Amino acid sequence: MSQGAPMTHKFIVGTIAILLGGYVTYKAGSDFQFVKFEPHSPEEVARRKREKIPTRMEVLESATLDLTPEAKERIGKKMLLKQSQEQHVEKERMKRQLEQESSSPK
């Protein structure tokens, strides 16, 4: 009776899959900058404990997850290239449409 792939093959394929997954995660994460953490001052922490103010999470304007400048530049170049290709295709389509209109008898 057939058992399928040998255990060594499963181990090798699993190892390759884990390594590739880690690499893809690393490459995808390298385009982002980390959020800047702004802790409270020790005086603020002591005051909050004294006044029994509960912990509250606030999103500040300064705390953003943004693309790195290199990633922004790379993505911007891709978008410009795509826009120029779309404009070229649109011009060609309009040109063909005008040629068809001028060549067709009315």
C-alpha atoms as a PDB file:
ATOM      1  CA  MET A   1       0.000   0.000   0.000  1.00  0.00           C
ATOM      2  CA  SER A   2       1.318   3.464  -0.963  1.00  0.00           C
ATOM      3  CA  GLN A   3       2.100   5.888   1.858  1.00  0.00           C
ATOM      4  CA  GLY A   4       2.618   9.038  -0.233  1.00  0.00           C
ATOM      5  CA  ALA A   5       5.776  11.122  -0.124  1.00  0.00           C
ATOM      6  CA  PRO A   6       8.637   9.962   2.106  1.00  0.00           C
ATOM      7  CA  MET A   7       9.161  11.813   5.368  1.00  0.00           C
ATOM      8  CA  THR A   8      12.446  13.365   4.170  1.00  0.00           C
ATOM      9  CA  HIS A   9      10.649  14.989   1.227  1.00  0.00           C
ATOM     10  CA  LYS A  10       7.989  16.383   3.544  1.00  0.00           C
ATOM     11  CA  PHE A  11      10.689  17.748   5.839  1.00  0.00           C
ATOM     12  CA  ILE A  12      12.575  19.405   2.959  1.00  0.00           C
ATOM     13  CA  VAL A  13       9.438  20.946   1.441  1.00  0.00           C
ATOM     14  CA  GLY A  14       8.282  22.173   4.862  1.00  0.00           C
ATOM     15  CA  THR A  15      11.669  23.756   5.567  1.00  0.00           C
ATOM     16  CA  ILE A  16      11.701  25.509   2.186  1.00  0.00           C
ATOM     17  CA  ALA A  17       8.141  26.767   2.744  1.00  0.00           C
ATOM     18  CA  ILE A  18       9.017  28.183   6.168  1.00  0.00           C
ATOM     19  CA  LEU A  19      12.145  29.908   4.843  1.00  0.00           C
ATOM     20  CA  LEU A  20      10.289  31.412   1.878  1.00  0.00           C
ATOM     21  CA  GLY A  21       7.470  32.576   4.146  1.00  0.00           C
ATOM     22  CA  GLY A  22       9.966  34.271   6.441  1.00  0.00           C
ATOM     23  CA  TYR A  23      11.702  35.942   3.504  1.00  0.00           C
ATOM     24  CA  VAL A  24       8.413  37.244   2.063  1.00  0.00           C
ATOM     25  CA  THR A  25       7.383  38.569   5.479  1.00  0.00           C
ATOM     26  CA  TYR A  26      10.774  40.270   5.872  1.00  0.00           C
ATOM     27  CA  LYS A  27      10.577  41.903   2.430  1.00  0.00           C
ATOM     28  CA  ALA A  28       6.988  43.066   2.938  1.00  0.00           C
ATOM     29  CA  GLY A  29       7.779  44.463   6.377  1.00  0.00           C
ATOM     30  CA  SER A  30      10.896  46.303   5.233  1.00  0.00           C
ATOM     31  CA  ASP A  31       8.733  48.837   3.362  1.00  0.00           C
ATOM     32  CA  PHE A  32       7.189  50.152   6.573  1.00  0.00           C
ATOM     33  CA  GLN A  33       8.525  52.415   9.300  1.00  0.00           C
ATOM     34  CA  PHE A  34       7.871  51.599  12.923  1.00  0.00           C
ATOM     35  CA  VAL A  35       5.384  53.613  14.943  1.00  0.00           C
ATOM     36  CA  LYS A  36       7.101  55.997  17.326  1.00  0.00           C
ATOM     37  CA  PHE A  37       6.222  55.146  20.923  1.00  0.00           C
ATOM     38  CA  GLU A  38       5.852  58.183  23.160  1.00  0.00           C
ATOM     39  CA  PRO A  39       5.765  57.013  26.808  1.00  0.00           C
ATOM     40  CA  HIS A  40       4.352  59.134  29.583  1.00  0.00           C
ATOM     41  CA  SER A  41       6.767  60.928  31.858  1.00  0.00           C
ATOM     42  CA  PRO A  42       7.344  59.400  35.326  1.00  0.00           C
ATOM     43  CA  GLU A  43       5.467  62.351  36.864  1.00  0.00           C
ATOM     44  CA  GLU A  44       2.476  61.682  34.597  1.00  0.00           C
ATOM     45  CA  VAL A  45       2.468  57.982  35.550  1.00  0.00           C
ATOM     46  CA  ALA A  46       2.599  58.848  39.281  1.00  0.00           C
ATOM     47  CA  ARG A  47      -0.227  61.392  38.902  1.00  0.00           C
ATOM     48  CA  ARG A  48      -2.401  58.871  37.042  1.00  0.00           C
ATOM     49  CA  LYS A  49      -1.832  56.268  39.770  1.00  0.00           C
ATOM     50  CA  ARG A  50      -2.640  58.817  42.494  1.00  0.00           C
ATOM     51  CA  GLU A  51      -5.840  59.941  40.776  1.00  0.00           C
ATOM     52  CA  LYS A  52      -6.718  56.360  39.757  1.00  0.00           C
ATOM     53  CA  ILE A  53      -7.104  57.275  36.098  1.00  0.00           C
ATOM     54  CA  PRO A  54      -7.623  54.107  34.028  1.00  0.00           C
ATOM     55  CA  THR A  55      -5.325  53.217  31.180  1.00  0.00           C
ATOM     56  CA  ARG A  56      -6.506  54.745  27.931  1.00  0.00           C
ATOM     57  CA  MET A  57      -5.174  54.266  24.420  1.00  0.00           C
ATOM     58  CA  GLU A  58      -5.114  57.312  22.154  1.00  0.00           C
ATOM     59  CA  VAL A  59      -4.012  57.570  18.566  1.00  0.00           C
ATOM     60  CA  LEU A  60      -1.873  60.641  18.125  1.00  0.00           C
ATOM     61  CA  GLU A  61      -1.240  62.439  14.863  1.00  0.00           C
ATOM     62  CA  SER A  62       2.478  61.753  15.297  1.00  0.00           C
ATOM     63  CA  ALA A  63       1.919  57.993  15.576  1.00  0.00           C
ATOM     64  CA  THR A  64       1.512  56.637  12.068  1.00  0.00           C
ATOM     65  CA  LEU A  65       2.575  53.565  10.192  1.00  0.00           C
ATOM     66  CA  ASP A  66       3.954  54.898   6.960  1.00  0.00           C
ATOM     67  CA  LEU A  67       6.003  53.665   4.048  1.00  0.00           C
ATOM     68  CA  THR A  68       9.728  54.320   4.064  1.00  0.00           C
ATOM     69  CA  PRO A  69      10.982  57.011   1.658  1.00  0.00           C
ATOM     70  CA  GLU A  70      12.579  54.319  -0.534  1.00  0.00           C
ATOM     71  CA  ALA A  71       9.299  52.401  -0.768  1.00  0.00           C
ATOM     72  CA  LYS A  72       7.367  55.589  -1.560  1.00  0.00           C
ATOM     73  CA  GLU A  73       9.825  56.395  -4.347  1.00  0.00           C
ATOM     74  CA  ARG A  74       9.663  52.880  -5.795  1.00  0.00           C
ATOM     75  CA  ILE A  75       5.861  52.778  -5.687  1.00  0.00           C
ATOM     76  CA  GLY A  76       5.660  56.295  -7.154  1.00  0.00           C
ATOM     77  CA  LYS A  77       7.833  55.255 -10.098  1.00  0.00           C
ATOM     78  CA  LYS A  78       5.620  52.227 -10.724  1.00  0.00           C
ATOM     79  CA  MET A  79       2.487  54.385 -10.617  1.00  0.00           C
ATOM     80  CA  LEU A  80       3.972  56.953 -13.020  1.00  0.00           C
ATOM     81  CA  LEU A  81       4.970  54.193 -15.422  1.00  0.00           C
ATOM     82  CA  LYS A  82       1.486  52.685 -15.246  1.00  0.00           C
ATOM     83  CA  GLN A  83      -0.149  56.083 -15.838  1.00  0.00           C
ATOM     84  CA  SER A  84       2.059  56.796 -18.848  1.00  0.00           C
ATOM     85  CA  GLN A  85       1.225  53.374 -20.309  1.00  0.00           C
ATOM     86  CA  GLU A  86      -2.498  53.997 -19.776  1.00  0.00           C
ATOM     87  CA  GLN A  87      -2.219  57.404 -21.458  1.00  0.00           C
ATOM     88  CA  HIS A  88      -0.376  55.837 -24.394  1.00  0.00           C
ATOM     89  CA  VAL A  89      -3.066  53.151 -24.771  1.00  0.00           C
ATOM     90  CA  GLU A  90      -5.806  55.803 -24.577  1.00  0.00           C
ATOM     91  CA  LYS A  91      -4.096  57.923 -27.260  1.00  0.00           C
ATOM     92  CA  GLU A  92      -3.765  54.886 -29.532  1.00  0.00           C
ATOM     93  CA  ARG A  93      -7.436  54.010 -29.010  1.00  0.00           C
ATOM     94  CA  MET A  94      -8.534  57.570 -29.811  1.00  0.00           C
ATOM     95  CA  LYS A  95      -6.275  57.622 -32.864  1.00  0.00           C
ATOM     96  CA  ARG A  96      -7.794  54.376 -34.188  1.00  0.00           C
ATOM     97  CA  GLN A  97     -11.288  55.665 -33.477  1.00  0.00           C
ATOM     98  CA  LEU A  98     -10.605  58.877 -35.445  1.00  0.00           C
ATOM     99  CA  GLU A  99      -9.144  56.870 -38.333  1.00  0.00           C
ATOM    100  CA  GLN A 100     -12.220  54.648 -38.435  1.00  0.00           C
ATOM    101  CA  GLU A 101     -14.554  57.649 -38.386  1.00  0.00           C
ATOM    102  CA  SER A 102     -12.669  59.414 -41.182  1.00  0.00           C
ATOM    103  CA  SER A 103     -12.425  56.283 -43.364  1.00  0.00           C
ATOM    104  CA  SER A 104     -16.041  55.194 -42.982  1.00  0.00           C
ATOM    105  CA  PRO A 105     -18.369  56.776 -45.599  1.00  0.00           C
ATOM    106  CA  LYS A 106     -21.346  58.707 -44.336  1.00  0.00           C
END
